Short mmCIF file of C-alpha atoms in Angstrom, two decimals:
data_model
loop_
_atom_site.label_atom_id
_atom_site.label_comp_id
_atom_site.label_asym_id
_atom_site.label_seq_id
_atom_site.Cartn_x
_atom_site.Cartn_y
_atom_site.Cartn_z
CA ARG A 231 -49.94 227.17 54.45
CA GLY A 232 -48.17 223.90 55.14
CA LEU A 233 -45.63 224.64 52.40
CA LEU A 234 -44.99 228.12 53.80
CA ARG A 235 -43.45 226.55 56.90
CA PHE A 236 -40.52 225.39 54.76
CA ILE A 237 -39.82 228.90 53.41
CA PRO A 238 -37.31 230.68 55.67
CA ALA A 239 -38.35 234.05 57.09
CA ASP A 240 -35.24 235.65 55.60
CA TRP A 241 -35.95 234.24 52.14
CA TRP A 242 -35.00 237.57 50.61
CA SER A 243 -31.37 237.04 51.70
CA VAL A 244 -31.12 234.12 49.29
CA VAL A 245 -31.78 236.40 46.31
CA PRO A 246 -28.34 237.21 44.85
CA THR A 247 -27.21 240.78 44.32
CA ALA A 248 -26.21 242.03 40.88
CA LYS A 249 -22.54 241.13 41.32
CA GLU A 250 -23.48 237.73 42.77
CA ARG A 251 -25.83 237.01 39.88
CA LYS A 252 -22.97 237.66 37.50
CA LYS A 253 -21.17 234.56 38.73
CA ILE A 254 -23.90 232.45 40.36
CA LEU A 255 -26.15 232.21 37.29
CA PRO A 256 -23.47 231.02 34.83
CA LEU A 257 -22.16 228.60 37.47
CA ALA A 258 -25.66 227.20 37.96
CA LEU A 259 -26.21 226.79 34.20
CA MET A 260 -22.78 225.24 33.82
CA PHE A 261 -23.52 222.75 36.61
CA PHE A 262 -26.89 221.99 35.01
CA CYS A 263 -25.22 221.04 31.73
CA ILE A 264 -22.52 218.96 33.43
CA LEU A 265 -25.03 216.92 35.44
CA PHE A 266 -27.37 216.60 32.44
CA ASN A 267 -24.53 214.90 30.60
CA TYR A 268 -23.41 212.90 33.61
CA THR A 269 -26.88 211.46 34.20
CA ILE A 270 -27.17 210.33 30.57
CA LEU A 271 -23.67 208.85 30.69
CA ARG A 272 -24.26 207.13 34.03
CA ASP A 273 -27.45 205.45 32.84
CA THR A 274 -25.98 204.54 29.44
CA LYS A 275 -22.81 202.96 30.83
CA ASP A 276 -24.85 200.70 33.09
CA VAL A 277 -27.13 199.63 30.25
CA LEU A 278 -24.14 198.84 28.03
CA MET A 279 -22.21 196.76 30.54
CA VAL A 280 -24.97 195.06 32.53
CA THR A 281 -26.92 193.93 29.44
CA ALA A 282 -23.85 193.18 27.27
CA PRO A 283 -23.42 189.63 25.88
CA LYS A 284 -22.47 187.18 28.66
CA SER A 285 -22.17 190.03 31.16
CA GLY A 286 -24.10 191.23 34.21
CA ALA A 287 -23.96 193.36 37.34
CA GLU A 288 -21.10 191.17 38.61
CA VAL A 289 -18.69 192.91 36.20
CA ILE A 290 -19.09 196.29 37.92
CA PRO A 291 -16.74 195.59 40.89
CA PHE A 292 -14.07 194.39 38.46
CA LEU A 293 -14.57 197.44 36.22
CA LYS A 294 -14.14 199.83 39.12
CA THR A 295 -10.97 198.07 40.30
CA TYR A 296 -9.12 197.09 37.14
CA VAL A 297 -10.39 199.75 34.72
CA ASN A 298 -11.53 202.84 36.65
CA LEU A 299 -8.80 202.92 39.31
CA PRO A 300 -5.87 202.61 36.84
CA GLY A 301 -7.63 205.17 34.64
CA ALA A 302 -7.91 207.60 37.58
CA ILE A 303 -4.24 207.17 38.45
CA LEU A 304 -3.23 207.72 34.82
CA PHE A 305 -5.38 210.84 34.66
CA THR A 306 -3.77 212.23 37.83
CA ILE A 307 -0.36 211.93 36.18
CA ILE A 308 -1.59 213.55 32.95
CA TYR A 309 -3.46 216.28 34.83
CA SER A 310 -0.31 217.06 36.80
CA LYS A 311 1.66 217.70 33.64
CA MET A 312 -1.17 219.65 32.02
CA SER A 313 -1.62 221.89 35.08
CA ASN A 314 2.08 222.77 35.09
CA ALA A 315 2.25 223.41 31.33
CA MET A 316 -1.15 225.01 30.61
CA THR A 317 -3.46 227.68 31.97
CA GLN A 318 -6.72 226.78 33.68
CA SER A 319 -8.66 227.64 30.51
CA GLN A 320 -6.45 225.50 28.30
CA VAL A 321 -6.80 222.52 30.65
CA PHE A 322 -10.58 222.91 30.64
CA TYR A 323 -10.95 223.19 26.86
CA THR A 324 -8.56 220.30 26.22
CA LEU A 325 -10.25 217.88 28.60
CA ILE A 326 -13.79 218.76 27.50
CA SER A 327 -12.79 218.33 23.84
CA VAL A 328 -11.32 214.87 24.55
CA PHE A 329 -14.47 213.73 26.36
CA LEU A 330 -16.91 214.98 23.73
CA ALA A 331 -14.78 213.60 20.88
CA PHE A 332 -14.67 210.15 22.49
CA PHE A 333 -18.43 209.91 23.10
CA THR A 334 -19.06 210.98 19.50
CA ALA A 335 -16.58 208.40 18.17
CA PHE A 336 -18.12 205.68 20.34
CA SER A 337 -21.68 206.19 19.10
CA PHE A 338 -20.79 206.60 15.41
CA ILE A 339 -17.74 204.32 15.03
CA LEU A 340 -16.98 201.96 17.94
CA TYR A 341 -20.49 200.75 18.75
CA PRO A 342 -21.50 200.05 15.12
CA SER A 343 -18.22 198.10 14.72
CA ARG A 344 -18.56 196.12 17.97
CA ALA A 345 -19.03 192.77 16.16
CA ILE A 346 -15.59 193.20 14.61
CA LEU A 347 -13.85 194.76 17.62
CA HIS A 348 -15.11 192.42 20.37
CA PRO A 349 -13.16 189.13 20.60
CA HIS A 350 -16.08 186.78 21.30
CA VAL A 351 -14.48 183.61 19.90
CA TRP A 352 -11.28 184.03 21.90
CA CYS A 353 -13.24 184.87 25.07
CA ASP A 354 -15.44 181.79 24.63
CA ALA A 355 -12.31 179.63 24.50
CA LEU A 356 -10.90 181.44 27.54
CA ALA A 357 -14.15 180.94 29.48
CA ALA A 358 -14.11 177.22 28.70
CA ALA A 359 -10.55 176.88 30.04
CA LEU A 360 -10.97 178.92 33.24
CA PRO A 361 -13.23 178.47 36.31
CA VAL A 362 -16.66 180.10 36.24
CA SER A 363 -15.51 182.70 38.82
CA PHE A 364 -13.48 184.35 36.02
CA SER A 365 -16.59 185.09 33.96
CA ALA A 366 -16.75 188.75 35.03
CA PRO A 367 -13.16 189.67 34.01
CA ILE A 368 -13.65 187.77 30.75
CA ALA A 369 -16.85 189.76 30.09
CA ILE A 370 -14.86 193.00 30.40
CA ILE A 371 -12.34 191.79 27.81
CA ARG A 372 -15.16 190.49 25.61
CA ASN A 373 -16.92 193.90 25.63
CA TRP A 374 -13.83 196.09 25.88
CA THR A 375 -15.27 199.08 23.98
CA PHE A 376 -18.19 199.15 26.42
CA ALA A 377 -15.69 199.03 29.31
CA LEU A 378 -13.85 202.00 27.77
CA PHE A 379 -17.13 203.91 27.57
CA TYR A 380 -17.79 202.99 31.23
CA LEU A 381 -14.40 204.43 32.19
CA MET A 382 -14.91 207.70 30.31
CA ALA A 383 -18.41 208.12 31.75
CA GLU A 384 -17.06 207.60 35.29
CA MET A 385 -14.18 209.99 34.62
CA TRP A 386 -16.67 212.67 33.52
CA GLY A 387 -18.04 212.63 37.06
CA SER A 388 -14.62 212.65 38.72
CA VAL A 389 -12.89 215.10 36.38
CA VAL A 390 -15.51 217.51 35.01
CA VAL A 391 -17.71 217.68 38.10
CA SER A 392 -15.17 217.43 40.92
CA ILE A 393 -12.01 218.96 39.44
CA LEU A 394 -13.06 221.39 36.70
CA PHE A 395 -16.39 222.70 37.99
CA TRP A 396 -15.93 222.68 41.76
CA GLY A 397 -12.36 223.91 41.37
CA LEU A 398 -13.70 226.91 39.45
CA ALA A 399 -16.56 227.52 41.91
CA ASN A 400 -14.24 227.42 44.93
CA GLN A 401 -11.89 229.80 43.13
CA ILE A 402 -14.48 232.56 42.65
CA CYS A 403 -16.76 232.05 45.70
CA SER A 404 -16.09 232.90 49.34
CA THR A 405 -17.09 230.70 52.29
CA THR A 406 -20.05 232.96 53.04
CA GLU A 407 -21.24 232.79 49.44
CA ALA A 408 -20.75 229.02 49.39
CA LYS A 409 -22.98 228.49 52.45
CA LYS A 410 -25.55 230.80 50.91
CA PHE A 411 -25.61 229.58 47.33
CA TYR A 412 -24.04 226.10 47.00
CA PRO A 413 -27.20 224.34 48.23
CA LEU A 414 -29.36 226.62 46.05
CA PHE A 415 -27.60 226.90 42.70
CA GLY A 416 -27.32 223.12 42.82
CA MET A 417 -31.11 223.13 42.53
CA GLY A 418 -30.77 224.18 38.91
CA ALA A 419 -28.31 221.37 38.35
CA ASN A 420 -30.64 218.78 39.80
CA VAL A 421 -33.41 219.91 37.50
CA ALA A 422 -30.96 218.38 35.01
CA LEU A 423 -31.64 214.97 36.54
CA ILE A 424 -35.34 215.39 35.73
CA PHE A 425 -34.67 216.70 32.21
CA SER A 426 -32.04 214.09 31.39
CA GLY A 427 -34.22 211.30 32.78
CA GLN A 428 -37.12 212.39 30.59
CA TYR A 429 -34.79 212.80 27.61
CA VAL A 430 -33.61 209.20 28.05
CA LYS A 431 -37.25 208.08 28.34
CA ILE A 432 -38.23 209.96 25.15
CA VAL A 433 -35.33 208.40 23.27
CA SER A 434 -36.42 204.97 24.52
CA LYS A 435 -39.91 205.55 23.08
CA LEU A 436 -38.57 206.81 19.73
CA ARG A 437 -36.64 203.62 19.10
CA GLU A 438 -39.79 201.53 19.56
CA ASN A 439 -41.12 202.75 16.19
CA LEU A 440 -38.01 202.17 14.09
CA PRO A 441 -38.34 200.25 10.82
CA PRO A 442 -36.98 196.68 10.61
CA GLY A 443 -33.23 196.37 10.12
CA VAL A 444 -32.34 199.45 12.18
CA ASP A 445 -30.39 198.81 15.39
CA PRO A 446 -32.60 200.37 18.12
CA TRP A 447 -29.86 200.80 20.69
CA GLY A 448 -27.40 202.19 18.12
CA PHE A 449 -30.05 204.74 17.11
CA SER A 450 -30.57 205.68 20.76
CA LEU A 451 -26.85 206.16 21.35
CA LYS A 452 -26.65 208.70 18.55
CA LEU A 453 -29.54 210.71 19.98
CA LEU A 454 -28.16 210.55 23.52
CA VAL A 455 -24.72 211.71 22.40
CA ALA A 456 -26.31 214.52 20.37
CA GLY A 457 -27.87 215.82 23.59
CA ILE A 458 -24.50 215.53 25.32
CA LEU A 459 -22.79 217.56 22.58
CA VAL A 460 -25.36 220.38 22.70
CA SER A 461 -25.12 220.53 26.49
CA GLY A 462 -21.31 220.50 26.22
CA VAL A 463 -21.34 223.55 23.95
CA VAL A 464 -23.58 225.50 26.38
CA MET A 465 -21.35 224.49 29.32
CA THR A 466 -18.23 225.67 27.49
CA GLY A 467 -19.93 228.99 26.72
CA CYS A 468 -20.63 229.52 30.43
CA PHE A 469 -17.00 228.79 31.27
CA LEU A 470 -15.83 231.27 28.62
CA TYR A 471 -18.12 233.96 30.04
CA ILE A 472 -16.77 233.41 33.58
CA GLN A 473 -13.17 233.63 32.34
CA LYS A 474 -13.76 236.79 30.32
CA SER A 475 -16.27 238.73 32.43
CA VAL A 476 -16.34 237.41 36.01
CA ILE A 477 -12.80 236.55 37.11
CA PRO A 478 -11.23 239.86 35.91
CA ASP A 479 -13.96 241.86 37.72
CA PRO A 480 -12.69 242.79 41.23
CA SER A 481 -16.27 243.40 42.40
CA CYS A 482 -17.07 239.73 41.74
CA VAL A 483 -13.80 238.00 42.64
CA ASP A 484 -11.38 239.23 45.30
CA PRO A 485 -7.98 240.09 43.73
CA SER A 486 -6.22 237.82 46.23
CA GLN A 487 -8.28 234.89 44.91
CA GLN A 488 -7.19 235.78 41.38
CA ARG A 489 -3.53 235.73 42.44
CA GLN A 490 -3.94 232.35 44.12
CA SER A 491 -5.60 230.86 41.06
CA LYS A 492 -2.62 231.88 38.92
CA GLN A 493 -0.14 230.15 41.20
CA LYS A 494 1.08 226.86 39.79
CA THR A 495 1.67 223.99 42.16
CA LYS A 496 3.11 220.64 41.21
CA LEU A 497 0.69 217.77 41.40
CA THR A 498 2.32 214.35 41.53
CA MET A 499 1.17 210.98 42.82
CA LYS A 500 3.82 211.13 45.54
CA GLU A 501 2.70 214.57 46.73
CA SER A 502 -0.96 213.52 46.68
CA ALA A 503 -0.15 210.53 48.85
CA GLN A 504 1.91 212.71 51.20
CA PHE A 505 -1.01 215.12 51.61
CA LEU A 506 -3.29 212.26 52.50
CA MET A 507 -0.79 210.92 55.03
CA ARG A 508 0.32 214.05 56.88
CA SER A 509 -2.78 216.27 56.85
CA THR A 510 -5.55 215.20 59.22
CA TYR A 511 -7.91 217.66 57.52
CA ILE A 512 -7.31 216.26 54.02
CA ARG A 513 -7.28 212.71 55.32
CA ASP A 514 -10.72 213.13 56.92
CA LEU A 515 -11.99 214.67 53.68
CA ALA A 516 -10.63 211.68 51.79
CA LEU A 517 -12.34 209.31 54.24
CA LEU A 518 -15.70 210.97 53.56
CA VAL A 519 -15.27 210.44 49.82
CA ILE A 520 -13.87 206.91 50.17
CA CYS A 521 -16.63 205.80 52.55
CA TYR A 522 -19.30 207.20 50.25
CA GLY A 523 -17.78 205.42 47.26
CA MET A 524 -17.53 202.11 49.10
CA SER A 525 -21.06 202.34 50.53
CA ILE A 526 -22.86 203.28 47.33
CA ASN A 527 -20.88 200.69 45.37
CA ILE A 528 -21.80 197.87 47.75
CA VAL A 529 -25.52 198.66 47.54
CA GLU A 530 -25.67 199.58 43.83
CA VAL A 531 -24.09 196.39 42.52
CA THR A 532 -26.55 194.20 44.43
CA TRP A 533 -29.46 196.36 43.26
CA LYS A 534 -28.36 196.31 39.61
CA SER A 535 -28.20 192.52 39.65
CA LYS A 536 -31.89 192.55 40.62
CA LEU A 537 -32.58 195.25 38.03
CA LYS A 538 -31.12 193.17 35.21
CA ALA A 539 -33.17 190.15 36.30
CA GLN A 540 -36.35 192.25 36.11
CA PHE A 541 -35.42 194.15 32.92
CA PRO A 542 -33.08 191.98 30.80
CA ASP A 543 -33.84 193.97 27.62
CA PRO A 544 -31.64 197.10 27.13
CA ASN A 545 -34.65 199.19 26.03
CA SER A 546 -36.74 198.46 29.13
CA TYR A 547 -33.66 198.77 31.36
CA SER A 548 -32.87 202.21 29.87
CA ALA A 549 -36.49 203.39 30.21
CA PHE A 550 -36.53 202.41 33.90
CA MET A 551 -33.26 204.27 34.47
CA GLY A 552 -34.77 207.34 32.81
CA ASN A 553 -37.63 207.34 35.30
CA PHE A 554 -35.14 206.67 38.08
CA SER A 555 -33.10 209.76 37.15
CA SER A 556 -36.20 211.97 36.98
CA ALA A 557 -37.32 210.78 40.42
CA THR A 558 -33.83 211.42 41.80
CA GLY A 559 -33.93 214.98 40.45
CA THR A 560 -37.37 215.65 41.94
CA VAL A 561 -36.43 214.39 45.40
CA THR A 562 -33.13 216.28 45.25
CA LEU A 563 -34.96 219.54 44.51
CA VAL A 564 -36.92 219.12 47.73
CA MET A 565 -33.72 218.30 49.62
CA MET A 566 -32.05 221.39 48.14
CA ILE A 567 -34.83 223.60 49.49
CA LEU A 568 -34.31 222.13 52.95
CA GLY A 569 -30.51 222.15 52.61
CA ARG A 570 -29.98 225.83 53.33
CA GLN A 571 -32.09 225.65 56.48
CA ILE A 572 -30.07 222.67 57.65
CA PHE A 573 -26.81 224.58 57.13
CA GLU A 574 -28.18 227.70 58.82
CA LYS A 575 -29.83 226.06 61.84
CA PHE A 576 -27.65 223.02 62.51
CA GLY A 577 -24.28 223.77 60.89
CA TRP A 578 -21.81 221.90 58.73
CA GLY A 579 -21.49 218.85 61.01
CA VAL A 580 -25.18 217.89 60.97
CA ALA A 581 -25.40 218.49 57.21
CA ALA A 582 -22.38 216.22 56.64
CA SER A 583 -23.89 213.43 58.78
CA ILE A 584 -27.25 213.23 57.01
CA THR A 585 -25.92 211.40 53.91
CA PRO A 586 -24.30 208.46 55.79
CA ILE A 587 -27.35 208.13 58.04
CA THR A 588 -29.67 208.14 55.02
CA LEU A 589 -27.56 205.57 53.20
CA GLY A 590 -27.34 203.37 56.27
CA VAL A 591 -31.10 203.36 56.99
CA THR A 592 -32.22 202.81 53.38
CA GLY A 593 -29.45 200.26 52.85
CA ALA A 594 -30.71 198.28 55.83
CA MET A 595 -34.19 198.26 54.27
CA PHE A 596 -32.85 196.95 50.96
CA PHE A 597 -30.69 194.22 52.47
CA SER A 598 -33.51 193.12 54.78
CA LEU A 599 -35.68 192.56 51.72
CA ILE A 600 -33.06 190.19 50.32
CA LEU A 601 -32.08 188.49 53.57
CA ALA A 602 -35.56 188.26 55.14
CA PRO A 603 -38.05 188.28 52.23
CA SER A 604 -40.80 186.69 54.34
CA PHE A 605 -40.96 189.88 56.43
CA TRP A 606 -42.01 191.78 53.28
CA ASN A 607 -44.57 189.22 52.04
CA PRO A 608 -47.61 191.16 53.35
CA ILE A 609 -46.44 194.28 51.51
CA THR A 610 -45.78 192.32 48.32
CA ALA A 611 -49.26 190.84 48.45
CA ALA A 612 -50.88 194.17 49.31
CA ILE A 613 -49.48 196.05 46.32
CA GLY A 614 -49.79 193.09 43.97
CA THR A 615 -46.21 192.76 42.83
CA THR A 616 -43.49 190.13 42.77
CA PRO A 617 -40.64 189.90 45.34
CA LEU A 618 -38.16 190.65 42.54
CA MET A 619 -39.97 193.82 41.48
CA LEU A 620 -40.29 194.93 45.11
CA ALA A 621 -36.52 194.48 45.49
CA VAL A 622 -36.02 196.64 42.40
CA LEU A 623 -38.34 199.35 43.76
CA ILE A 624 -36.85 199.35 47.29
CA GLY A 625 -33.36 199.44 45.77
CA ALA A 626 -34.41 202.36 43.57
CA PHE A 627 -35.78 204.16 46.65
CA GLN A 628 -32.50 203.55 48.46
CA ASN A 629 -30.48 204.96 45.56
CA ILE A 630 -32.78 207.95 45.08
CA MET A 631 -32.58 208.96 48.75
CA SER A 632 -28.82 208.39 48.91
CA LYS A 633 -28.06 210.34 45.74
CA SER A 634 -30.40 213.21 46.63
CA ALA A 635 -28.69 213.52 50.02
CA LYS A 636 -25.32 213.44 48.26
CA TYR A 637 -26.19 216.14 45.72
CA SER A 638 -27.97 218.45 48.17
CA LEU A 639 -25.78 218.07 51.29
CA PHE A 640 -22.72 215.83 50.89
CA ASP A 641 -21.27 217.59 47.83
CA PRO A 642 -21.81 221.16 49.17
CA CYS A 643 -20.29 220.09 52.52
CA LYS A 644 -17.28 218.57 50.82
CA GLU A 645 -16.66 221.58 48.59
CA MET A 646 -17.14 224.11 51.41
CA ALA A 647 -14.43 222.30 53.36
CA TYR A 648 -11.82 223.31 50.77
CA ILE A 649 -12.54 227.04 50.90
CA PRO A 650 -10.68 227.91 54.18
CA LEU A 651 -7.54 226.10 52.96
CA ASP A 652 -4.53 227.80 51.37
CA ALA A 653 -4.00 227.62 47.60
CA GLU A 654 -1.53 224.72 47.71
CA SER A 655 -3.76 222.60 49.94
CA LYS A 656 -6.77 223.35 47.74
CA THR A 657 -4.99 222.25 44.58
CA LYS A 658 -3.08 219.22 45.81
CA GLY A 659 -5.59 218.16 48.43
CA LYS A 660 -8.56 218.39 46.07
CA ALA A 661 -6.83 216.39 43.35
CA ALA A 662 -5.78 213.75 45.86
CA VAL A 663 -9.26 213.48 47.35
CA ASP A 664 -11.41 213.72 44.23
CA VAL A 665 -9.30 212.00 41.60
CA ILE A 666 -7.71 209.31 43.79
CA GLY A 667 -10.07 209.08 46.78
CA ASN A 668 -13.27 208.73 44.75
CA PRO A 669 -12.19 205.77 42.59
CA LEU A 670 -10.31 204.33 45.56
CA GLY A 671 -13.57 204.26 47.51
CA LYS A 672 -15.41 202.55 44.69
CA SER A 673 -12.50 200.17 44.15
CA GLY A 674 -12.42 199.41 47.88
CA GLY A 675 -16.04 198.33 47.73
CA SER A 676 -15.26 196.39 44.57
CA PHE A 677 -12.31 194.59 46.21
CA ILE A 678 -14.60 193.49 49.02
CA GLN A 679 -17.18 192.19 46.55
CA GLN A 680 -14.56 190.45 44.43
CA GLY A 681 -13.11 188.66 47.45
CA LEU A 682 -16.56 187.51 48.52
CA ILE A 683 -17.52 186.42 44.98
CA PHE A 684 -14.30 184.45 44.55
CA GLY A 685 -14.54 182.98 48.05
CA LEU A 686 -18.28 182.22 48.18
CA GLY A 687 -19.04 181.72 44.50
CA SER A 688 -21.68 184.38 43.77
CA LEU A 689 -22.92 187.85 44.62
CA ALA A 690 -26.19 186.48 46.04
CA VAL A 691 -24.41 184.32 48.63
CA SER A 692 -22.22 187.30 49.60
CA THR A 693 -25.17 189.57 50.44
CA PRO A 694 -25.29 188.96 54.23
CA TYR A 695 -21.60 189.80 54.59
CA LEU A 696 -22.02 192.93 52.48
CA GLY A 697 -24.77 194.17 54.81
CA VAL A 698 -22.50 193.86 57.87
CA ILE A 699 -19.57 195.52 56.09
CA LEU A 700 -21.83 198.39 54.99
CA GLY A 701 -22.73 199.07 58.65
CA LEU A 702 -19.05 199.23 59.66
CA ILE A 703 -18.26 201.65 56.81
CA ILE A 704 -21.13 203.94 57.84
CA MET A 705 -19.76 204.08 61.41
CA GLY A 706 -16.30 205.07 60.15
CA TRP A 707 -17.85 207.68 57.86
CA LEU A 708 -19.72 209.34 60.73
CA SER A 709 -16.55 209.38 62.84
CA ALA A 710 -14.59 211.15 60.08
CA ALA A 711 -17.42 213.69 59.64
CA ARG A 712 -17.35 214.56 63.36
CA SER A 713 -13.57 215.01 63.31
CA LEU A 714 -13.64 217.18 60.20
CA ASN A 715 -16.45 219.34 61.58
CA VAL A 716 -14.20 220.54 64.43
CA GLN A 717 -11.32 221.27 62.06
CA PHE A 718 -13.53 223.04 59.52
CA GLU A 719 -15.07 225.38 62.08
CA GLU A 720 -11.60 226.29 63.39
CA ALA A 721 -10.18 226.87 59.89
CA ASP A 722 -13.20 228.91 58.82
CA ALA A 723 -12.98 231.10 61.93
CA ALA A 724 -9.25 231.63 61.37
CA THR A 725 -9.85 232.62 57.75
CA LYS A 726 -12.51 235.14 58.74
CA ARG A 727 -10.23 236.68 61.41
CA GLN A 728 -7.46 237.02 58.85
CA GLN A 729 -9.78 238.68 56.35
CA ASN A 730 -11.05 241.11 59.02
CA GLU A 731 -7.47 242.01 59.97
CA GLN A 732 -6.57 242.64 56.34
CA ASN A 733 -9.68 244.77 55.80
CA GLY A 734 -8.92 246.71 58.97
CA SER A 735 -5.35 247.44 57.91
#
C-alpha cells in the first residue's frame, strides 16, 4: 500500500498510444544502448588515467582543459561542415562509425602497444627537469593513448547523447509528448546503468581466473569493447527504423517538424558564440550546463583521488566502479518514477532546481568529511570502517544522487527547453550549449583546480577553497534556472497558441 502512493491516479495516461509507441519504444531502446556504452566508457577512461603509471586523479582537471576542450572545439568545426554537406542520417552513421572504430583499434592495437607508444624515458627526464607541480601534464604526455581514449569517451557523451540522440528526439516529439515521456522512456536507459555496471563487474571477475602471462586489463578491454560494439549495432538499427518508418509517417511526426529538420543552418564557432551572447534564453541554458559541469567536476576529482588511494589496483578500481554504476541506475529508476509527478505537480522550474540543490547538499556532506573528519568519527567507529573508506562511500553517495537527479530531471528539463524554439535556435543553440557549454563547464572547474594546485601545491590543500567555490556555483545555477523557467513558460505558451491558431485555420 505504501508503494501505491507513488503511483499517479492517472497512470493510464502514461501508457503510449499505438502511434506514440512507434517512436517512443525505439527511442527508449536507442537511449538504453547509448547510455550502456557511455557508462562502460566513463568507468574505463577513469580506470585507465587514474591508475596509469605515475598518474592520478590530479590529471583529470588538465585533461578536461587541455585535451577535452580543444577536442570539443575541433568537433564543433567538423560538425558544422558535416551538417552543411551531409544529411542527418549520413552525419549519424559517419560519427558512430568513427567512435566504434576507434574503441576497437584502442583495445586491439593501441593498448597492447602502449610500451612502445608511451614515451616513458623522455617523460622521466622532463619530470626531473621541471617542478613537481608539472607532474600531471607530464602524466598526460606519458600516457597519451589513454588520454586519447579519455577524450573519445567524453565526446561520446557530448556528441552521441546530447547532439545525435536528443536532437533526434526533439525533432520527432512535441512539448506535450516530451513532458509525458522524457522522464519515463529515460527509465529504460537508466536500466542500462545497472546492466553496464554488472557487465563491468562480470568482466572484472573473469580476468581473475586468467592463466599466467595474459594481461588481465588488456583482456578486459577486449570484452568491454565487444559489448560496446554489439550495443552500437542495436542503436544504429533503432536509428534506421526511425528514419525509415517513423519520420515519414505524418501520424507520428507533424509535417512541419519534418520540414524544419530538413532545413540546413550554418553552424560556426562565431555564430555559436553570438547565440550565447545575444539570446538570454540560450545563455541561461548554457549557464545550467556550465554550472553542472563545473560542480560535478570539482566534487568528482576530489572523490577520485580518495578512490585511487583506497583501490590502487585497476581490477579492484574497475569492480568498484561497476557496483557504482549499478547503484546509480537503481536510484535513477526510482527518481524517474517520481520525475513525472514532479513535472505534473510542480512544473519545470522546481524540476530544474532539484539537481543543483541535491548536488549542493551532498557535496557539503562530502567536503565536511574531508575538512572536519572528527565530526564523522562516531559513524566511522560504528560501522567499523576507515576514514578513507568512509570518504569513498560518502563520495560515491554524492555522485550517485547527483547523477540520478541529472538523468531523471536535469536532462529532461534541458531538452524540453529546446522544443518551443524555432529551428535555427534549436540547431545553433543546442550545438553551442551542448558541444561548447558542456566541456567549458568541466574546463572551468578544471581551471579553478589547476590554479589552486599550482598556487597551493596539492589537491588536498585546495579542498577548503573548492568547497566555498562549489557553494557560489550552486547559487548561480539556481538563479539561471529561475530566469529560464519564466522564459520557458512564456515560449511554451506562445508555441501552443500558434499551434491552436494553425489548427483552427
